[in-house]
XYZ file of C-alpha atoms in Angstrom:
651
model
C 11.402 -61.515 18.045
C 9.534 -63.766 15.595
C 6.473 -61.576 15.990
C 8.514 -58.452 15.269
C 9.983 -60.024 12.151
C 6.508 -61.049 11.048
C 5.277 -57.469 11.351
C 8.164 -56.112 9.299
C 7.845 -58.878 6.742
C 4.134 -58.295 6.381
C 4.524 -54.605 5.613
C 7.229 -55.345 3.078
C 5.060 -57.922 1.327
C 6.463 -61.232 2.485
C 4.267 -64.328 2.159
C 5.233 -67.530 3.912
C 4.058 -70.797 2.433
C 5.519 -73.156 5.005
C 3.332 -73.004 8.102
C 0.773 -75.610 9.011
C -1.925 -73.087 10.014
C -5.199 -73.800 8.241
C -7.532 -71.063 7.058
C -10.394 -72.830 8.825
C -9.006 -72.138 12.270
C -6.785 -69.161 11.567
C -7.070 -66.260 13.929
C -4.082 -64.662 12.249
C -2.944 -61.244 13.293
C -3.244 -58.386 10.815
C -0.258 -58.220 8.507
C 0.671 -61.852 9.126
C 0.491 -64.151 6.116
C 1.725 -67.435 7.545
C -0.804 -69.624 5.716
C -0.256 -73.140 4.425
C -1.314 -72.650 0.816
C -0.129 -76.173 -0.014
C -3.380 -77.329 1.589
C -5.242 -75.189 -0.926
C -3.543 -76.119 -4.186
C -6.603 -74.845 -6.062
C -5.691 -71.251 -5.063
C -3.291 -69.647 -7.547
C -1.221 -67.334 -5.361
C 1.003 -66.404 -8.319
C -1.912 -64.307 -9.642
C -2.340 -62.358 -6.417
C -1.483 -58.946 -7.836
C -3.218 -55.744 -8.910
C -3.070 -55.673 -12.697
C -3.107 -52.415 -14.656
C -4.124 -52.894 -18.322
C -3.328 -49.200 -19.032
C -0.588 -48.708 -16.475
C -0.810 -47.260 -12.977
C -0.513 -43.544 -13.797
C -4.055 -42.866 -12.553
C -3.001 -44.198 -9.131
C -0.343 -41.537 -8.592
C -2.636 -39.154 -6.624
C -3.621 -42.023 -4.314
C -0.034 -43.228 -3.932
C 1.232 -39.703 -3.251
C -1.292 -39.237 -0.456
C -0.049 -42.516 1.001
C 3.523 -41.186 0.671
C 2.641 -38.082 2.670
C 0.983 -40.203 5.326
C 3.712 -42.858 5.533
C 6.802 -40.660 5.223
C 5.569 -37.502 6.958
C 2.660 -38.704 9.120
C 0.388 -36.073 7.586
C -2.971 -36.142 5.872
C -5.872 -38.549 5.473
C -6.398 -41.318 2.938
C -9.987 -42.391 2.279
C -10.936 -45.732 0.712
C -14.413 -46.850 -0.365
C -15.240 -50.527 -0.996
C -18.657 -50.970 -2.599
C -20.584 -54.135 -3.419
C -23.485 -56.365 -2.380
C -23.880 -58.967 0.354
C -20.117 -59.635 0.527
C -19.637 -55.997 1.530
C -22.654 -55.620 3.834
C -21.180 -58.530 5.796
C -17.906 -56.549 5.964
C -15.676 -59.555 6.557
C -13.359 -59.313 3.524
C -13.443 -55.492 3.682
C -13.151 -55.594 7.459
C -10.025 -57.717 7.164
C -8.426 -55.236 4.744
C -9.381 -52.320 7.008
C -7.884 -54.089 10.012
C -4.575 -54.525 8.203
C -4.472 -50.897 7.096
C -5.356 -49.219 10.381
C -3.249 -51.513 12.559
C -0.152 -52.082 10.468
C 0.160 -49.429 7.799
C 0.860 -46.816 8.963
C -0.533 -47.696 12.384
C -3.098 -44.934 12.818
C -6.743 -44.504 11.875
C -8.430 -41.338 10.719
C -11.817 -42.792 11.645
C -14.226 -45.631 10.947
C -15.944 -43.873 8.053
C -19.605 -44.421 7.190
C -21.607 -46.643 9.538
C -25.300 -47.446 9.897
C -27.668 -49.091 12.432
C -28.592 -51.990 10.147
C -30.404 -53.786 12.965
C -33.099 -51.081 12.909
C -33.650 -52.020 9.262
C -33.967 -55.681 10.329
C -30.938 -56.791 8.375
C -27.419 -57.892 9.270
C -25.030 -55.330 10.707
C -21.442 -55.508 9.354
C -19.403 -58.035 11.308
C -16.912 -55.365 12.446
C -19.296 -53.553 14.822
C -22.626 -53.986 16.627
C -25.835 -51.973 16.359
C -28.916 -51.764 18.568
C -32.120 -49.757 18.401
C -35.210 -48.756 20.359
C -38.617 -47.889 19.010
C -40.409 -48.687 15.776
C -38.590 -48.020 12.502
C -39.469 -48.595 8.890
C -36.848 -49.144 6.210
C -36.017 -48.378 2.599
C -33.267 -50.207 0.698
C -32.101 -49.765 -2.861
C -33.098 -53.365 -3.711
C -36.784 -52.957 -2.787
C -39.623 -52.902 -5.298
C -40.995 -49.644 -3.932
C -38.745 -46.998 -2.379
C -40.500 -44.168 -0.578
C -37.468 -42.294 0.779
C -34.483 -40.760 -1.056
C -31.369 -42.867 -0.402
C -27.734 -41.847 -0.231
C -24.270 -43.381 -0.448
C -25.110 -46.428 1.678
C -28.259 -47.298 -0.289
C -30.387 -47.671 2.856
C -32.555 -45.507 5.107
C -34.622 -45.951 8.252
C -37.471 -43.725 9.429
C -39.273 -43.344 12.737
C -42.164 -41.498 14.382
C -41.538 -43.114 17.737
C -40.721 -40.665 20.558
C -38.697 -43.427 22.264
C -36.479 -44.030 19.209
C -32.746 -44.464 19.770
C -29.877 -46.099 17.942
C -26.548 -47.295 19.328
C -23.404 -48.366 17.460
C -20.569 -50.116 19.324
C -17.555 -49.723 17.052
C -15.144 -51.716 19.246
C -17.621 -54.420 20.231
C -15.631 -57.231 18.605
C -12.108 -55.825 18.878
C -9.774 -57.383 21.428
C -8.207 -53.943 21.872
C -9.881 -50.563 21.223
C -9.192 -49.176 17.756
C -11.632 -46.338 17.299
C -11.640 -42.954 19.001
C -13.995 -40.738 17.042
C -14.410 -37.034 17.688
C -16.428 -35.741 14.725
C -19.727 -37.067 13.408
C -21.944 -36.098 10.515
C -25.433 -37.580 10.795
C -27.142 -37.568 7.406
C -30.904 -37.328 7.751
C -33.914 -35.043 7.805
C -37.309 -34.488 9.343
C -40.316 -33.761 7.190
C -41.129 -30.466 8.900
C -37.879 -29.693 10.758
C -39.634 -30.632 13.988
C -37.282 -33.364 15.223
C -33.500 -33.500 15.417
C -30.882 -36.067 16.480
C -28.796 -35.584 19.647
C -25.567 -37.364 20.470
C -25.558 -38.906 23.944
C -22.194 -39.034 25.714
C -21.891 -39.929 29.399
C -25.679 -39.549 29.835
C -25.494 -36.014 28.445
C -27.113 -34.749 25.236
C -24.751 -33.057 22.781
C -26.549 -31.002 20.143
C -25.239 -30.702 16.620
C -25.274 -28.008 13.978
C -27.742 -28.481 11.133
C -26.262 -28.167 7.632
C -29.208 -27.565 5.319
C -27.138 -27.923 2.130
C -26.184 -31.503 2.937
C -29.234 -32.447 5.030
C -26.960 -33.443 7.869
C -26.158 -32.643 11.488
C -22.536 -32.050 12.523
C -21.412 -33.103 16.004
C -18.137 -32.672 17.862
C -17.464 -34.951 20.796
C -15.656 -33.464 23.824
C -13.521 -36.628 23.925
C -12.748 -39.561 21.619
C -15.500 -42.195 21.760
C -16.142 -45.601 20.215
C -19.846 -45.783 21.115
C -22.305 -43.755 19.058
C -25.643 -43.328 20.821
C -28.202 -41.087 19.150
C -31.639 -40.103 20.428
C -34.218 -37.985 18.594
C -35.670 -34.906 20.254
C -38.865 -33.299 19.037
C -39.204 -29.531 18.861
C -42.375 -29.902 20.945
C -40.962 -31.797 23.906
C -44.340 -31.719 25.663
C -45.971 -33.526 22.765
C -43.105 -36.006 22.690
C -43.723 -36.855 26.335
C -47.479 -37.156 25.748
C -47.048 -39.524 22.799
C -44.543 -41.583 24.741
C -47.153 -41.887 27.497
C -49.799 -42.798 24.930
C -47.682 -45.701 23.753
C -48.233 -47.315 27.123
C -51.982 -47.231 26.532
C -53.655 -50.609 26.232
C -54.900 -49.838 22.706
C -51.346 -49.497 21.468
C -50.302 -52.566 23.450
C -53.085 -54.518 21.786
C -51.989 -53.348 18.326
C -48.402 -54.347 19.013
C -49.600 -57.692 20.351
C -51.563 -58.240 17.132
C -48.522 -57.343 15.063
C -46.337 -59.689 17.087
C -48.929 -62.415 16.700
C -48.985 -61.965 12.936
C -45.201 -62.104 12.867
C -45.196 -65.314 14.881
C -47.768 -66.856 12.556
C -45.719 -65.813 9.525
C -42.565 -67.296 11.050
C -44.465 -70.497 11.814
C -45.676 -70.755 8.236
C -42.169 -70.280 6.939
C -40.829 -72.985 9.249
C -43.675 -75.354 8.355
C -42.997 -74.852 4.647
C -39.457 -76.064 5.248
C -40.681 -79.059 7.239
C -38.872 -77.912 10.382
C -40.284 -78.249 13.873
C -39.843 -75.243 16.203
C -37.086 -76.877 18.361
C -35.171 -77.876 15.254
C -35.669 -74.414 13.839
C -34.195 -72.904 16.980
C -31.167 -75.173 16.734
C -30.742 -74.248 13.076
C -30.907 -70.544 13.905
C -28.233 -70.957 16.562
C -25.993 -72.840 14.131
C -26.423 -70.195 11.444
C -25.679 -67.373 13.892
C -22.400 -69.032 14.836
C -20.929 -68.448 11.381
C -23.212 -66.279 9.310
C -23.123 -62.736 8.124
C -26.546 -62.937 6.467
C -29.099 -63.135 9.250
C -32.718 -62.796 8.206
C -35.718 -64.707 6.957
C -34.196 -65.423 3.554
C -31.593 -68.168 3.617
C -30.284 -67.151 0.192
C -29.653 -63.407 -0.087
C -29.627 -63.787 -3.869
C -33.266 -64.914 -3.729
C -34.879 -61.571 -4.577
C -38.389 -63.025 -4.453
C -37.824 -64.012 -0.830
C -36.332 -60.613 -0.033
C -39.318 -58.852 -1.551
C -41.781 -61.072 0.341
C -39.981 -60.092 3.519
C -40.244 -56.406 2.581
C -43.979 -56.647 1.861
C -44.742 -58.578 5.057
C -42.813 -56.153 7.245
C -44.511 -53.166 5.602
C -47.905 -54.686 6.418
C -46.926 -55.318 10.035
C -45.582 -51.781 10.428
C -48.817 -50.315 9.070
C -50.835 -52.213 11.686
C -48.925 -50.475 14.479
C -48.739 -47.107 12.713
C -52.503 -46.847 12.234
C -53.171 -46.942 15.956
C -51.264 -43.788 16.959
C -51.886 -40.096 16.187
C -49.762 -38.147 13.661
C -46.360 -37.136 14.966
C -42.937 -35.826 13.842
C -40.955 -38.015 11.521
C -37.193 -38.446 11.044
C -35.283 -40.339 8.318
C -31.645 -41.436 8.736
C -29.467 -42.322 5.731
C -25.971 -42.638 7.220
C -23.413 -41.590 9.835
C -19.864 -40.495 9.007
C -17.499 -41.005 11.962
C -13.953 -39.592 11.834
C -11.310 -37.913 13.969
C -8.585 -35.299 13.547
C -5.657 -37.727 13.425
C -3.721 -38.501 10.251
C -4.403 -41.966 8.907
C -6.627 -44.132 6.748
C -10.422 -44.268 6.702
C -11.925 -47.361 5.057
C -15.682 -47.474 4.373
C -17.593 -50.514 3.153
C -20.869 -50.007 1.275
C -23.038 -53.006 0.538
C -26.665 -54.101 0.469
C -27.661 -57.758 0.247
C -28.767 -58.459 -3.314
C -27.503 -55.132 -4.744
C -26.632 -54.671 -8.417
C -24.737 -51.835 -10.080
C -27.968 -50.115 -11.139
C -29.199 -50.024 -7.537
C -26.794 -47.122 -6.907
C -28.190 -44.959 -9.724
C -29.843 -41.550 -9.412
C -33.340 -43.033 -9.433
C -32.799 -44.986 -6.221
C -29.941 -43.091 -4.527
C -30.399 -39.382 -5.383
C -28.302 -38.317 -2.359
C -25.320 -40.469 -3.418
C -23.070 -37.635 -4.644
C -24.113 -35.221 -1.901
C -23.099 -37.604 0.867
C -19.964 -38.767 -0.933
C -18.796 -35.155 -1.239
C -18.037 -35.263 2.512
C -15.924 -38.381 2.079
C -14.285 -37.974 -1.373
C -12.541 -41.344 -1.657
C -8.969 -41.483 -2.945
C -9.485 -45.127 -3.909
C -12.709 -46.942 -4.803
C -12.738 -50.744 -4.881
C -15.653 -52.078 -6.927
C -17.033 -55.468 -5.894
C -20.523 -55.223 -7.418
C -21.398 -57.874 -9.966
C -22.282 -61.205 -8.378
C -25.989 -60.292 -8.372
C -25.866 -58.801 -11.880
C -24.416 -62.055 -13.212
C -26.829 -64.315 -11.312
C -29.000 -64.788 -14.398
C -29.179 -67.377 -17.137
C -28.232 -64.906 -19.886
C -25.788 -62.230 -18.749
C -25.600 -59.079 -20.899
C -22.042 -57.923 -20.267
C -22.525 -54.849 -22.490
C -25.309 -53.510 -20.263
C -23.205 -54.438 -17.234
C -20.313 -52.300 -18.477
C -22.630 -49.428 -19.340
C -24.082 -49.520 -15.830
C -20.588 -49.285 -14.368
C -19.815 -46.366 -16.696
C -22.762 -44.481 -15.208
C -21.753 -45.263 -11.626
C -18.149 -44.188 -12.249
C -19.430 -40.954 -13.767
C -21.322 -40.218 -10.550
C -18.216 -40.792 -8.450
C -15.967 -38.684 -10.665
C -18.342 -35.758 -10.327
C -17.381 -35.661 -6.672
C -13.785 -36.897 -6.757
C -12.230 -36.601 -10.250
C -8.829 -38.023 -9.256
C -10.174 -41.141 -7.557
C -8.340 -44.355 -8.414
C -10.390 -47.469 -9.158
C -9.780 -51.173 -8.594
C -12.219 -53.716 -10.001
C -12.583 -56.912 -7.993
C -13.771 -59.657 -10.336
C -16.680 -61.837 -9.240
C -15.956 -64.938 -7.249
C -16.773 -68.247 -8.856
C -20.306 -69.336 -7.962
C -22.939 -71.953 -8.679
C -26.550 -71.390 -9.723
C -29.374 -73.089 -7.873
C -31.679 -74.877 -10.326
C -33.823 -76.714 -7.779
C -33.726 -77.656 -4.128
C -30.215 -78.820 -3.198
C -29.241 -78.895 -6.879
C -26.536 -76.501 -8.076
C -24.773 -76.167 -11.410
C -21.612 -74.310 -12.414
C -22.263 -70.713 -13.382
C -20.254 -69.782 -16.515
C -21.151 -66.088 -16.125
C -18.230 -65.696 -13.736
C -15.809 -65.905 -16.660
C -17.941 -63.537 -18.766
C -18.038 -60.996 -15.936
C -14.275 -61.377 -15.448
C -13.622 -60.271 -19.023
C -16.051 -57.373 -18.581
C -14.110 -56.175 -15.525
C -10.849 -56.176 -17.477
C -12.500 -54.201 -20.267
C -13.755 -51.665 -17.724
C -10.278 -51.377 -16.223
C -8.806 -50.785 -19.663
C -11.371 -48.056 -20.415
C -11.123 -46.258 -17.068
C -7.356 -46.743 -16.543
C -8.080 -48.771 -13.415
C -6.593 -51.789 -11.690
C -8.008 -55.318 -11.489
C -7.773 -57.850 -8.691
C -8.691 -61.085 -10.461
C -10.410 -62.918 -7.623
C -12.067 -65.344 -10.051
C -8.728 -66.626 -11.343
C -7.004 -66.517 -7.949
C -9.739 -68.762 -6.542
C -9.033 -71.332 -9.243
C -11.461 -70.345 -12.006
C -14.700 -72.016 -13.061
C -15.887 -74.640 -10.584
C -13.420 -73.632 -7.867
C -16.177 -72.610 -5.428
C -16.919 -76.275 -4.806
C -13.294 -76.753 -3.739
C -13.515 -73.776 -1.401
C -16.647 -75.296 0.112
C -14.944 -78.665 0.541
C -12.036 -76.906 2.268
C -14.560 -75.313 4.678
C -13.882 -71.831 3.289
C -17.259 -71.294 1.561
C -20.927 -71.739 2.400
C -23.248 -74.406 1.043
C -25.020 -71.860 -1.174
C -21.808 -71.870 -3.247
C -21.965 -68.083 -3.504
C -20.793 -66.769 -0.144
C -17.747 -67.565 1.934
C -17.333 -68.507 5.559
C -15.457 -66.204 7.893
C -12.142 -67.975 7.262
C -12.611 -67.690 3.499
C -13.393 -63.984 3.634
C -10.420 -63.355 5.911
C -8.114 -65.253 3.578
C -9.330 -63.183 0.612
C -8.887 -59.993 2.646
C -5.312 -60.977 3.527
C -4.513 -61.647 -0.108
C -6.046 -58.401 -1.369
C -4.100 -56.385 1.199
C -0.889 -58.113 0.105
C -1.606 -57.300 -3.564
C -2.426 -53.663 -2.778
C 0.741 -53.183 -0.726
C 2.855 -54.752 -3.465
C 1.424 -52.229 -5.928
C 2.298 -49.440 -3.505
C 5.870 -50.673 -3.050
C 6.260 -50.771 -6.815
C 5.385 -47.069 -6.694
C 7.897 -46.447 -3.885
C 10.625 -47.906 -6.099
C 10.323 -44.876 -8.381
C 10.589 -42.244 -5.648
C 13.764 -40.131 -5.312
C 15.725 -40.822 -2.161
C 16.296 -38.324 0.623
C 19.322 -38.192 2.861
C 18.670 -38.901 6.551
C 18.246 -35.856 8.784
C 20.993 -35.736 11.450
C 21.455 -32.609 13.579
C 25.070 -31.471 14.062
C 26.345 -30.025 17.372
C 29.005 -27.896 15.618
C 27.914 -26.892 12.088
C 31.380 -25.503 11.267
C 33.023 -28.858 11.865
C 30.423 -30.885 9.975
C 31.868 -32.928 7.080
C 30.656 -32.282 3.550
C 27.661 -34.536 2.790
C 28.085 -37.249 0.216
C 25.571 -37.328 -2.676
C 22.379 -39.287 -1.835
C 21.197 -42.201 -3.979
C 18.731 -41.266 -6.684
C 16.114 -43.961 -6.157
C 14.663 -46.140 -3.460
C 15.070 -49.823 -4.377
C 11.919 -51.812 -5.054
C 10.773 -54.294 -2.438
C 10.930 -57.066 -5.040
C 14.530 -56.441 -6.091
C 16.349 -54.903 -3.130
C 19.495 -56.570 -1.767
C 22.135 -55.492 0.752
C 24.567 -54.695 -2.074
C 22.271 -52.133 -3.654
C 22.124 -49.794 -0.676
C 24.759 -50.081 2.046
C 23.449 -49.384 5.553
C 24.859 -46.497 7.500
C 27.878 -47.699 9.469
C 27.806 -46.395 13.031
C 30.063 -47.281 15.903
C 28.962 -47.003 19.502
C 30.899 -43.755 19.895
C 29.481 -42.179 16.723
C 25.955 -43.124 17.783
C 26.488 -41.508 21.172
C 27.923 -38.390 19.515
C 24.868 -38.133 17.270
C 22.510 -38.497 20.239
C 24.380 -35.733 22.103
C 24.355 -33.475 19.075
C 20.645 -34.034 18.572
C 19.925 -33.062 22.162
C 21.853 -29.786 21.693
C 20.413 -28.939 18.306
C 17.301 -26.787 17.749
C 13.974 -28.594 17.819
C 13.146 -30.403 14.593
C 9.844 -31.878 13.373
C 8.755 -35.150 14.984
C 8.969 -36.990 11.677
C 12.638 -36.023 11.287
C 13.381 -37.330 14.761
C 11.561 -40.548 13.926
C 13.591 -40.948 10.757
C 16.869 -40.474 12.635
C 15.772 -42.909 15.341
C 14.791 -45.600 12.853
C 17.992 -45.015 10.913
C 20.097 -45.591 14.042
C 18.160 -48.687 15.103
C 18.223 -50.525 11.784
C 21.898 -49.831 10.993
C 23.976 -52.983 10.677
C 26.988 -53.341 13.014
C 30.263 -52.200 11.462
C 32.724 -54.848 10.248
C 35.921 -55.128 12.306
C 38.117 -53.727 9.517
C 35.773 -50.979 8.398
C 36.787 -47.338 8.978
C 34.656 -45.640 11.615
C 34.941 -42.132 10.222
C 33.361 -42.539 6.766
C 29.795 -43.795 7.128
C 27.961 -44.632 3.901
C 24.688 -42.900 3.122
C 21.440 -44.836 2.996
C 17.795 -44.241 2.221
C 15.530 -43.022 4.990
C 12.988 -45.802 5.557
C 9.277 -44.964 5.610
C 8.217 -43.654 9.000
C 5.873 -46.492 9.866
C 5.366 -46.887 13.610
C 5.214 -50.683 13.334
C 8.608 -50.811 11.658
C 10.038 -48.486 14.307
C 8.649 -50.676 17.070
C 9.918 -53.844 15.413
C 13.440 -52.570 14.777
C 15.956 -54.208 17.125
C 19.709 -54.191 17.407
C 19.971 -57.896 16.621
C 17.708 -57.695 13.566
C 19.612 -55.837 10.830
C 17.115 -54.349 8.409
C 19.060 -55.483 5.310
C 18.508 -59.103 6.342
C 14.769 -58.473 6.621
C 14.532 -56.557 3.373
C 16.563 -59.220 1.582
C 13.711 -61.654 2.102
C 11.348 -59.544 0.038
C 12.897 -60.557 -3.272
C 10.139 -62.221 -5.273
C 9.825 -63.405 -8.862
C 7.852 -61.165 -11.152
C 4.135 -61.882 -11.180
C 2.797 -63.252 -14.491
C 0.375 -61.033 -16.340
C -2.919 -62.371 -17.609
C -3.818 -61.811 -21.207
C -7.474 -60.852 -21.455
C -9.318 -60.114 -24.689
C -10.596 -56.565 -24.665
C -13.426 -57.227 -27.082
C -16.624 -58.934 -25.948
C -17.164 -62.400 -27.271
C -20.459 -63.394 -28.806
C -22.738 -65.129 -26.330
C -24.944 -68.086 -27.024
C -28.554 -67.095 -26.865
C -30.777 -69.305 -24.775
């Protein structure tokens, strides 16, 4: 019963402050906010809200699509969360996605865009696993030189290897299966249309349909799947077999051995430069892998010089192997969109380690709009900025102008998209080895985000202030929520931020629900002629923050009237499933009638949203008014932010 109450409370926006569960060890279930914030007195939970400097009118299209999904179980809602290394790791965004698809409304319309990041020799998002075969080269929007056109994800991989395959395991880290995808759009192209991807299901090859306008291949799976395995078939299958045989030749083996040797030497030099012996290095790697979303040669993903050295070294190693084989067909992959035909929410994270706002411009990502046109997000959450502000002198004017250009690109595709700006987290700047100083640009960027929200009629989630403001990252590190680089968070920290963002987003949605007109519950009558005249329905649904049992009286039903209704429903013509669900929920959550109350005049009430989790949690000994009563919360304070840039000290 406690678990059921927790589920209901979570959806209605309840936050408990009394438990002794620490964020360090929390394996909290989605929708459950039983966190002991008294241990983290530096976190200002009173600021955990979506703020709207120009009001929330621009969010109405997004909220209305949620209404259709929640109340009628129809339609799809698409969300895009875009940023840098925080988003490539997909821990904060993964936490938000997990809440949405499991608790609200309890169904997923698909995983959204995914990518085999391992083939690009970088970290795969923590929410799924990726594997690859063959030799691949990579292009990312943060590289010095980009030789391939990039799309929405800002990354591409290319191969000439006849053995090339990629595999994505979407449910690899889920305790219970979540994903069952049936439709796939593989964005990519071959230079001469002489190689195409094939989807492998149950050891069978499923061919797709090529869409030349979008440079993509469309696949339909015969059954829902959570494993995406793609091979690449050449038009000349005989040549493909011959080249595959050639790869076994000793000359190619020798070239690969030389490349591997160079890589080992390079790794040795890197370890020696850090003064680490190989055994110690192995232990360090194991420790990092235990709680790291940023695997790779560069310890600090903000260190662009290190990232570029890695790019140059890998390009040299790839060329060694490439020069030893004859010319062959070439395929470039820029992204995979995985969805299904069910109503629900699709939540895509987009992030590249080290990315800035300008890295998603036309010059680096010319296919951005084309690929987004097949996703068309209803809500975009912007979390780009930590890399832009990681400089001594931060030009907030240029920063805002860059965002203006990126928003313009998105609105070309989806004009009614709602935007939420996520302010930068507090961070420290590394001045020398093991020496960090507070980074005041976090406050400057925070003001820039509020100015952008004011201009574009967007919302703001003020992560910087919620964390505790300037210098708070050191407190998060001390509480074991953040990493030693004082820029990134540990898993527990990201999950805590994801929980809080979800809570703020749902509170904004319930504020919208408060303005909706009420509808009378649908109850089929066995004898229409004898049906009593309906009483007028209430005009509004009470807000989650102000509702009380007095405002809306629950429908009073005796055992006999409930049985009569059930009988009448069985005899009545078939009605839509959502109407049946509404009637079922209405009967379950009704409070028992007082002893002196008349049984023949039931009061009308508002039909609750048709959320499967609420229906499952409803129980005869848990009256809904008692649960809803707990949602009363004091109004959240609003932050006053100057909308004019302040003069910066020149250094």
